[in-house]
């Protein structure tokens, strides 16, 4: 089955994300971006939907208080999106792709099985994610969101100790302050292990061949083997602040920008 693609975005769309969204359309997917405000620069053909209908804006205040002007601070956007994608899974909305996932071809899934890939040797990525609505991982997040404290029962011993020390020292009583990805890949990996679903994970190169090495995407390099590899479905790109920089000639980004240019 070729699923619809869904994602969440907060703030202006940069050049890289526009390219990636066009690649998802070009692969034959229907693409919907959820946000709390209009998104200028949304590529033609990409649908826009109201994020409030999936997860209310007020939920962000359970992660950390907003800035005095009401805007989100530091990690809020990333952690909010970790919960948002699980809400979309509960609603059977489709396949989650981060807005910076560049697709080389269509993603085909079995709607009865999880779809994700290894990001690191012992950690799954959640930038590409599909879970059936009745999956135990989805249920675990639903139960977590009913808690005021948002403290997972799957938290590792190391994180439990870190959290306890921060509370004792008075630094913070919010788990969300421990690390940016506390509700993301670490949680997905722990829950997939607990539910026996790690066997469904695709190899790292499926989507994360350039994730930890952004130079392979942004800098001039030989990339023909990457785009010709049948085992690579797409690339999750870690822009590191380069999202609005013009692509360099001879780079994978330069190739992608031309291939998925605006009509």
mmCIF file of C-alpha atoms in Angstrom:
data_model
loop_
_atom_site.group_PDB
_atom_site.id
_atom_site.type_symbol
_atom_site.label_atom_id
_atom_site.label_comp_id
_atom_site.label_asym_id
_atom_site.label_seq_id
_atom_site.Cartn_x
_atom_site.Cartn_y
_atom_site.Cartn_z
ATOM 1 C CA UNK A 1 0.000 0.000 0.000
ATOM 2 C CA UNK A 2 1.220 3.489 -0.835
ATOM 3 C CA UNK A 3 0.191 5.604 2.178
ATOM 4 C CA UNK A 4 -0.579 9.281 2.468
ATOM 5 C CA UNK A 5 2.296 11.267 3.984
ATOM 6 C CA UNK A 6 1.685 13.480 7.014
ATOM 7 C CA UNK A 7 3.921 15.791 9.037
ATOM 8 C CA UNK A 8 3.913 18.791 11.383
ATOM 9 C CA UNK A 9 5.723 22.096 10.976
ATOM 10 C CA UNK A 10 6.063 25.148 13.206
ATOM 11 C CA UNK A 11 7.539 28.335 11.768
ATOM 12 C CA UNK A 12 8.611 29.345 8.259
ATOM 13 C CA UNK A 13 9.467 26.689 5.675
ATOM 14 C CA UNK A 14 13.015 26.917 4.411
ATOM 15 C CA UNK A 15 14.379 25.992 1.003
ATOM 16 C CA UNK A 16 15.492 22.510 2.036
ATOM 17 C CA UNK A 17 12.087 21.525 3.432
ATOM 18 C CA UNK A 18 10.345 22.812 0.321
ATOM 19 C CA UNK A 19 12.606 20.595 -1.800
ATOM 20 C CA UNK A 20 11.941 17.568 0.394
ATOM 21 C CA UNK A 21 8.171 18.065 0.349
ATOM 22 C CA UNK A 22 8.253 18.268 -3.446
ATOM 23 C CA UNK A 23 10.225 15.012 -3.537
ATOM 24 C CA UNK A 24 7.519 13.324 -1.493
ATOM 25 C CA UNK A 25 4.899 14.523 -3.962
ATOM 26 C CA UNK A 26 7.030 13.411 -6.902
ATOM 27 C CA UNK A 27 7.201 9.909 -5.406
ATOM 28 C CA UNK A 28 3.429 9.688 -5.804
ATOM 29 C CA UNK A 29 2.285 10.374 -2.250
ATOM 30 C CA UNK A 30 -0.463 12.703 -1.106
ATOM 31 C CA UNK A 31 1.268 15.022 1.372
ATOM 32 C CA UNK A 32 -0.333 16.980 4.216
ATOM 33 C CA UNK A 33 1.492 19.413 6.507
ATOM 34 C CA UNK A 34 -0.188 20.271 9.815
ATOM 35 C CA UNK A 35 0.528 23.576 11.508
ATOM 36 C CA UNK A 36 -1.025 26.122 13.839
ATOM 37 C CA UNK A 37 -0.645 28.969 11.364
ATOM 38 C CA UNK A 38 -0.623 29.461 7.585
ATOM 39 C CA UNK A 39 2.552 28.261 5.853
ATOM 40 C CA UNK A 40 3.783 30.643 3.152
ATOM 41 C CA UNK A 41 5.893 28.836 0.579
ATOM 42 C CA UNK A 42 4.099 25.530 0.888
ATOM 43 C CA UNK A 43 4.799 23.739 -2.433
ATOM 44 C CA UNK A 44 1.941 23.429 -4.899
ATOM 45 C CA UNK A 45 0.089 20.183 -4.357
ATOM 46 C CA UNK A 46 0.945 19.871 -0.669
ATOM 47 C CA UNK A 47 -2.126 20.078 1.530
ATOM 48 C CA UNK A 48 -2.353 22.125 4.716
ATOM 49 C CA UNK A 49 -4.347 21.097 7.802
ATOM 50 C CA UNK A 50 -5.028 22.548 11.243
ATOM 51 C CA UNK A 51 -2.798 21.018 13.904
ATOM 52 C CA UNK A 52 -5.210 22.000 16.663
ATOM 53 C CA UNK A 53 -7.583 19.242 15.547
ATOM 54 C CA UNK A 54 -4.877 16.625 16.205
ATOM 55 C CA UNK A 55 -3.095 17.907 19.322
ATOM 56 C CA UNK A 56 -4.049 21.234 20.920
ATOM 57 C CA UNK A 57 -1.475 23.993 21.130
ATOM 58 C CA UNK A 58 -1.996 24.041 24.906
ATOM 59 C CA UNK A 59 -0.311 20.636 25.186
ATOM 60 C CA UNK A 60 3.022 22.360 24.540
ATOM 61 C CA UNK A 61 2.799 24.059 27.952
ATOM 62 C CA UNK A 62 3.060 20.630 29.582
ATOM 63 C CA UNK A 63 6.503 20.302 27.984
ATOM 64 C CA UNK A 64 7.736 23.732 29.100
ATOM 65 C CA UNK A 65 6.331 27.241 29.598
ATOM 66 C CA UNK A 66 6.339 29.497 26.523
ATOM 67 C CA UNK A 67 8.361 32.658 26.117
ATOM 68 C CA UNK A 68 6.825 35.901 27.459
ATOM 69 C CA UNK A 69 5.509 36.631 23.956
ATOM 70 C CA UNK A 70 3.826 33.216 23.806
ATOM 71 C CA UNK A 71 6.329 31.655 21.400
ATOM 72 C CA UNK A 72 7.864 28.229 21.974
ATOM 73 C CA UNK A 73 11.307 27.944 23.519
ATOM 74 C CA UNK A 74 14.276 25.707 22.631
ATOM 75 C CA UNK A 75 13.163 22.047 22.458
ATOM 76 C CA UNK A 76 9.394 22.513 22.501
ATOM 77 C CA UNK A 77 8.868 22.155 18.745
ATOM 78 C CA UNK A 78 10.825 18.912 18.474
ATOM 79 C CA UNK A 79 9.238 17.305 21.517
ATOM 80 C CA UNK A 80 5.741 18.444 20.575
ATOM 81 C CA UNK A 81 6.203 16.797 17.179
ATOM 82 C CA UNK A 82 7.150 13.514 18.910
ATOM 83 C CA UNK A 83 3.701 13.430 20.490
ATOM 84 C CA UNK A 84 1.995 14.838 17.408
ATOM 85 C CA UNK A 85 3.162 11.982 15.173
ATOM 86 C CA UNK A 86 1.845 9.441 17.664
ATOM 87 C CA UNK A 87 -1.533 11.178 17.661
ATOM 88 C CA UNK A 88 -1.549 10.908 13.862
ATOM 89 C CA UNK A 89 -0.782 7.196 14.139
ATOM 90 C CA UNK A 90 -3.726 6.791 16.548
ATOM 91 C CA UNK A 91 -5.944 8.456 13.940
ATOM 92 C CA UNK A 92 -4.653 6.251 11.075
ATOM 93 C CA UNK A 93 -3.652 9.431 9.244
ATOM 94 C CA UNK A 94 -0.832 7.857 7.221
ATOM 95 C CA UNK A 95 2.948 7.638 7.110
ATOM 96 C CA UNK A 96 4.879 10.244 9.069
ATOM 97 C CA UNK A 97 7.850 11.771 7.253
ATOM 98 C CA UNK A 98 9.811 14.640 8.723
ATOM 99 C CA UNK A 99 9.674 17.652 6.443
ATOM 100 C CA UNK A 100 13.404 17.156 5.795
ATOM 101 C CA UNK A 101 13.085 13.616 4.407
ATOM 102 C CA UNK A 102 14.005 13.559 0.726
ATOM 103 C CA UNK A 103 12.368 10.647 -1.099
ATOM 104 C CA UNK A 104 13.934 8.913 -4.081
ATOM 105 C CA UNK A 105 10.956 6.615 -4.618
ATOM 106 C CA UNK A 106 7.578 5.787 -3.173
ATOM 107 C CA UNK A 107 7.252 4.176 0.238
ATOM 108 C CA UNK A 108 5.164 1.014 0.291
ATOM 109 C CA UNK A 109 3.894 -0.304 3.610
ATOM 110 C CA UNK A 110 1.867 -3.156 5.032
ATOM 111 C CA UNK A 111 -0.831 -1.301 7.013
ATOM 112 C CA UNK A 112 -0.848 -4.092 9.612
ATOM 113 C CA UNK A 113 2.865 -3.763 10.423
ATOM 114 C CA UNK A 114 5.152 -1.025 11.832
ATOM 115 C CA UNK A 115 7.420 0.811 9.418
ATOM 116 C CA UNK A 116 10.613 2.426 10.674
ATOM 117 C CA UNK A 117 14.383 2.070 10.272
ATOM 118 C CA UNK A 118 17.555 2.017 12.336
ATOM 119 C CA UNK A 119 19.106 5.462 12.704
ATOM 120 C CA UNK A 120 22.099 4.281 14.737
ATOM 121 C CA UNK A 121 23.435 0.834 15.671
ATOM 122 C CA UNK A 122 21.123 0.546 18.702
ATOM 123 C CA UNK A 123 18.545 3.255 18.080
ATOM 124 C CA UNK A 124 15.571 3.559 15.750
ATOM 125 C CA UNK A 125 14.793 6.802 13.981
ATOM 126 C CA UNK A 126 11.324 8.326 14.170
ATOM 127 C CA UNK A 127 11.732 10.656 11.186
ATOM 128 C CA UNK A 128 10.080 7.940 9.088
ATOM 129 C CA UNK A 129 7.293 6.245 11.000
ATOM 130 C CA UNK A 130 4.140 4.252 10.502
ATOM 131 C CA UNK A 131 2.315 2.342 13.216
ATOM 132 C CA UNK A 132 -1.115 0.694 13.070
ATOM 133 C CA UNK A 133 -3.594 2.565 15.270
ATOM 134 C CA UNK A 134 -3.860 -0.410 17.635
ATOM 135 C CA UNK A 135 -0.087 -0.839 17.985
ATOM 136 C CA UNK A 136 1.162 -1.110 21.597
ATOM 137 C CA UNK A 137 3.562 1.798 20.996
ATOM 138 C CA UNK A 138 0.627 4.047 20.105
ATOM 139 C CA UNK A 139 -1.248 2.837 23.181
ATOM 140 C CA UNK A 140 1.763 3.531 25.408
ATOM 141 C CA UNK A 141 1.946 7.136 24.223
ATOM 142 C CA UNK A 142 -1.806 7.557 24.684
ATOM 143 C CA UNK A 143 -1.437 6.449 28.300
ATOM 144 C CA UNK A 144 1.566 8.723 28.790
ATOM 145 C CA UNK A 145 -0.381 11.751 27.582
ATOM 146 C CA UNK A 146 -2.964 11.171 30.289
ATOM 147 C CA UNK A 147 -0.288 11.840 32.891
ATOM 148 C CA UNK A 148 0.291 15.344 34.145
ATOM 149 C CA UNK A 149 4.025 14.732 34.599
ATOM 150 C CA UNK A 150 4.644 13.017 31.219
ATOM 151 C CA UNK A 151 7.065 10.509 32.754
ATOM 152 C CA UNK A 152 7.259 7.295 30.683
ATOM 153 C CA UNK A 153 7.233 3.936 32.420
ATOM 154 C CA UNK A 154 9.764 2.777 29.806
ATOM 155 C CA UNK A 155 12.390 5.316 30.848
ATOM 156 C CA UNK A 156 15.893 3.861 31.056
ATOM 157 C CA UNK A 157 17.694 3.609 34.399
ATOM 158 C CA UNK A 158 20.254 6.171 33.233
ATOM 159 C CA UNK A 159 17.549 8.710 32.444
ATOM 160 C CA UNK A 160 15.704 7.942 35.675
ATOM 161 C CA UNK A 161 18.850 8.681 37.667
ATOM 162 C CA UNK A 162 19.522 11.870 35.687
ATOM 163 C CA UNK A 163 15.974 13.041 36.279
ATOM 164 C CA UNK A 164 16.129 12.252 40.002
ATOM 165 C CA UNK A 165 19.395 14.178 40.404
ATOM 166 C CA UNK A 166 17.999 17.202 38.556
ATOM 167 C CA UNK A 167 14.921 17.230 40.800
ATOM 168 C CA UNK A 168 16.969 16.869 43.991
ATOM 169 C CA UNK A 169 19.314 19.683 42.941
ATOM 170 C CA UNK A 170 16.378 21.923 42.043
ATOM 171 C CA UNK A 171 17.442 22.301 38.417
ATOM 172 C CA UNK A 172 14.163 21.052 36.933
ATOM 173 C CA UNK A 173 11.169 18.896 37.753
ATOM 174 C CA UNK A 174 10.270 18.371 34.077
ATOM 175 C CA UNK A 175 11.438 15.219 32.331
ATOM 176 C CA UNK A 176 11.375 17.114 29.034
ATOM 177 C CA UNK A 177 14.427 19.096 30.185
ATOM 178 C CA UNK A 178 16.702 16.029 30.334
ATOM 179 C CA UNK A 179 17.394 15.857 26.606
ATOM 180 C CA UNK A 180 15.765 16.962 23.391
ATOM 181 C CA UNK A 181 15.006 13.448 22.095
ATOM 182 C CA UNK A 182 13.657 11.967 25.334
ATOM 183 C CA UNK A 183 10.237 11.329 23.729
ATOM 184 C CA UNK A 184 11.630 10.593 20.260
ATOM 185 C CA UNK A 185 13.981 7.873 18.984
ATOM 186 C CA UNK A 186 14.927 6.706 22.484
ATOM 187 C CA UNK A 187 11.296 6.137 23.404
ATOM 188 C CA UNK A 188 10.433 4.514 20.084
ATOM 189 C CA UNK A 189 13.359 2.105 20.464
ATOM 190 C CA UNK A 190 12.496 1.189 24.055
ATOM 191 C CA UNK A 191 8.847 0.572 23.203
ATOM 192 C CA UNK A 192 9.626 -1.396 20.036
ATOM 193 C CA UNK A 193 11.953 -3.586 22.086
ATOM 194 C CA UNK A 194 9.315 -4.073 24.775
ATOM 195 C CA UNK A 195 6.641 -5.028 22.249
ATOM 196 C CA UNK A 196 8.924 -7.278 20.175
ATOM 197 C CA UNK A 197 8.758 -5.064 17.099
ATOM 198 C CA UNK A 198 12.453 -4.381 16.491
ATOM 199 C CA UNK A 199 12.384 -7.190 13.926
ATOM 200 C CA UNK A 200 10.413 -4.894 11.616
ATOM 201 C CA UNK A 201 13.153 -2.247 11.474
ATOM 202 C CA UNK A 202 14.679 -1.540 8.066
ATOM 203 C CA UNK A 203 18.460 -1.168 7.684
ATOM 204 C CA UNK A 204 19.985 2.192 8.521
ATOM 205 C CA UNK A 205 20.771 3.029 4.909
ATOM 206 C CA UNK A 206 17.064 2.902 4.014
ATOM 207 C CA UNK A 207 16.636 6.489 5.246
ATOM 208 C CA UNK A 208 19.643 7.499 7.369
ATOM 209 C CA UNK A 209 22.616 7.144 5.013
ATOM 210 C CA UNK A 210 23.468 10.866 5.275
ATOM 211 C CA UNK A 211 21.689 11.793 8.505
ATOM 212 C CA UNK A 212 24.751 11.809 10.763
ATOM 213 C CA UNK A 213 27.046 13.040 7.985
ATOM 214 C CA UNK A 214 25.409 16.187 6.541
ATOM 215 C CA UNK A 215 28.528 16.948 4.514
ATOM 216 C CA UNK A 216 27.574 14.015 2.280
ATOM 217 C CA UNK A 217 24.420 15.937 1.382
ATOM 218 C CA UNK A 218 25.459 19.592 1.417
ATOM 219 C CA UNK A 219 29.066 19.490 0.236
ATOM 220 C CA UNK A 220 30.299 18.617 -3.287
ATOM 221 C CA UNK A 221 30.971 14.889 -3.319
ATOM 222 C CA UNK A 222 30.484 11.746 -5.372
ATOM 223 C CA UNK A 223 26.905 10.691 -4.676
ATOM 224 C CA UNK A 224 25.993 8.532 -7.685
ATOM 225 C CA UNK A 225 26.249 5.321 -5.627
ATOM 226 C CA UNK A 226 23.785 6.717 -3.097
ATOM 227 C CA UNK A 227 21.033 7.573 -5.564
ATOM 228 C CA UNK A 228 21.571 4.296 -7.473
ATOM 229 C CA UNK A 229 21.400 2.056 -4.384
ATOM 230 C CA UNK A 230 18.094 0.102 -4.485
ATOM 231 C CA UNK A 231 18.185 -0.242 -0.709
ATOM 232 C CA UNK A 232 17.958 3.522 -0.181
ATOM 233 C CA UNK A 233 14.387 4.811 -0.202
ATOM 234 C CA UNK A 234 15.239 8.342 0.830
ATOM 235 C CA UNK A 235 17.422 10.547 2.995
ATOM 236 C CA UNK A 236 16.658 12.124 6.316
ATOM 237 C CA UNK A 237 18.744 15.284 6.192
ATOM 238 C CA UNK A 238 20.135 16.981 9.277
ATOM 239 C CA UNK A 239 20.528 20.551 7.999
ATOM 240 C CA UNK A 240 22.407 22.030 10.991
ATOM 241 C CA UNK A 241 21.286 25.544 10.097
ATOM 242 C CA UNK A 242 21.875 25.176 6.342
ATOM 243 C CA UNK A 243 18.240 24.880 5.326
ATOM 244 C CA UNK A 244 18.116 28.237 3.571
ATOM 245 C CA UNK A 245 21.581 28.181 2.043
ATOM 246 C CA UNK A 246 21.729 27.831 -1.736
ATOM 247 C CA UNK A 247 22.795 24.339 -2.817
ATOM 248 C CA UNK A 248 26.405 23.941 -3.895
ATOM 249 C CA UNK A 249 27.178 22.658 -7.397
ATOM 250 C CA UNK A 250 28.276 19.046 -7.328
ATOM 251 C CA UNK A 251 26.443 18.279 -4.096
ATOM 252 C CA UNK A 252 23.606 15.827 -3.516
ATOM 253 C CA UNK A 253 21.545 18.809 -2.422
ATOM 254 C CA UNK A 254 22.289 20.533 -5.718
ATOM 255 C CA UNK A 255 21.142 17.450 -7.630
ATOM 256 C CA UNK A 256 17.964 17.205 -5.531
ATOM 257 C CA UNK A 257 17.155 20.897 -5.937
ATOM 258 C CA UNK A 258 17.230 20.543 -9.732
ATOM 259 C CA UNK A 259 15.337 17.266 -9.803
ATOM 260 C CA UNK A 260 12.595 18.502 -7.494
ATOM 261 C CA UNK A 261 12.509 22.144 -8.554
ATOM 262 C CA UNK A 262 9.275 24.108 -8.376
ATOM 263 C CA UNK A 263 7.254 23.845 -11.549
#
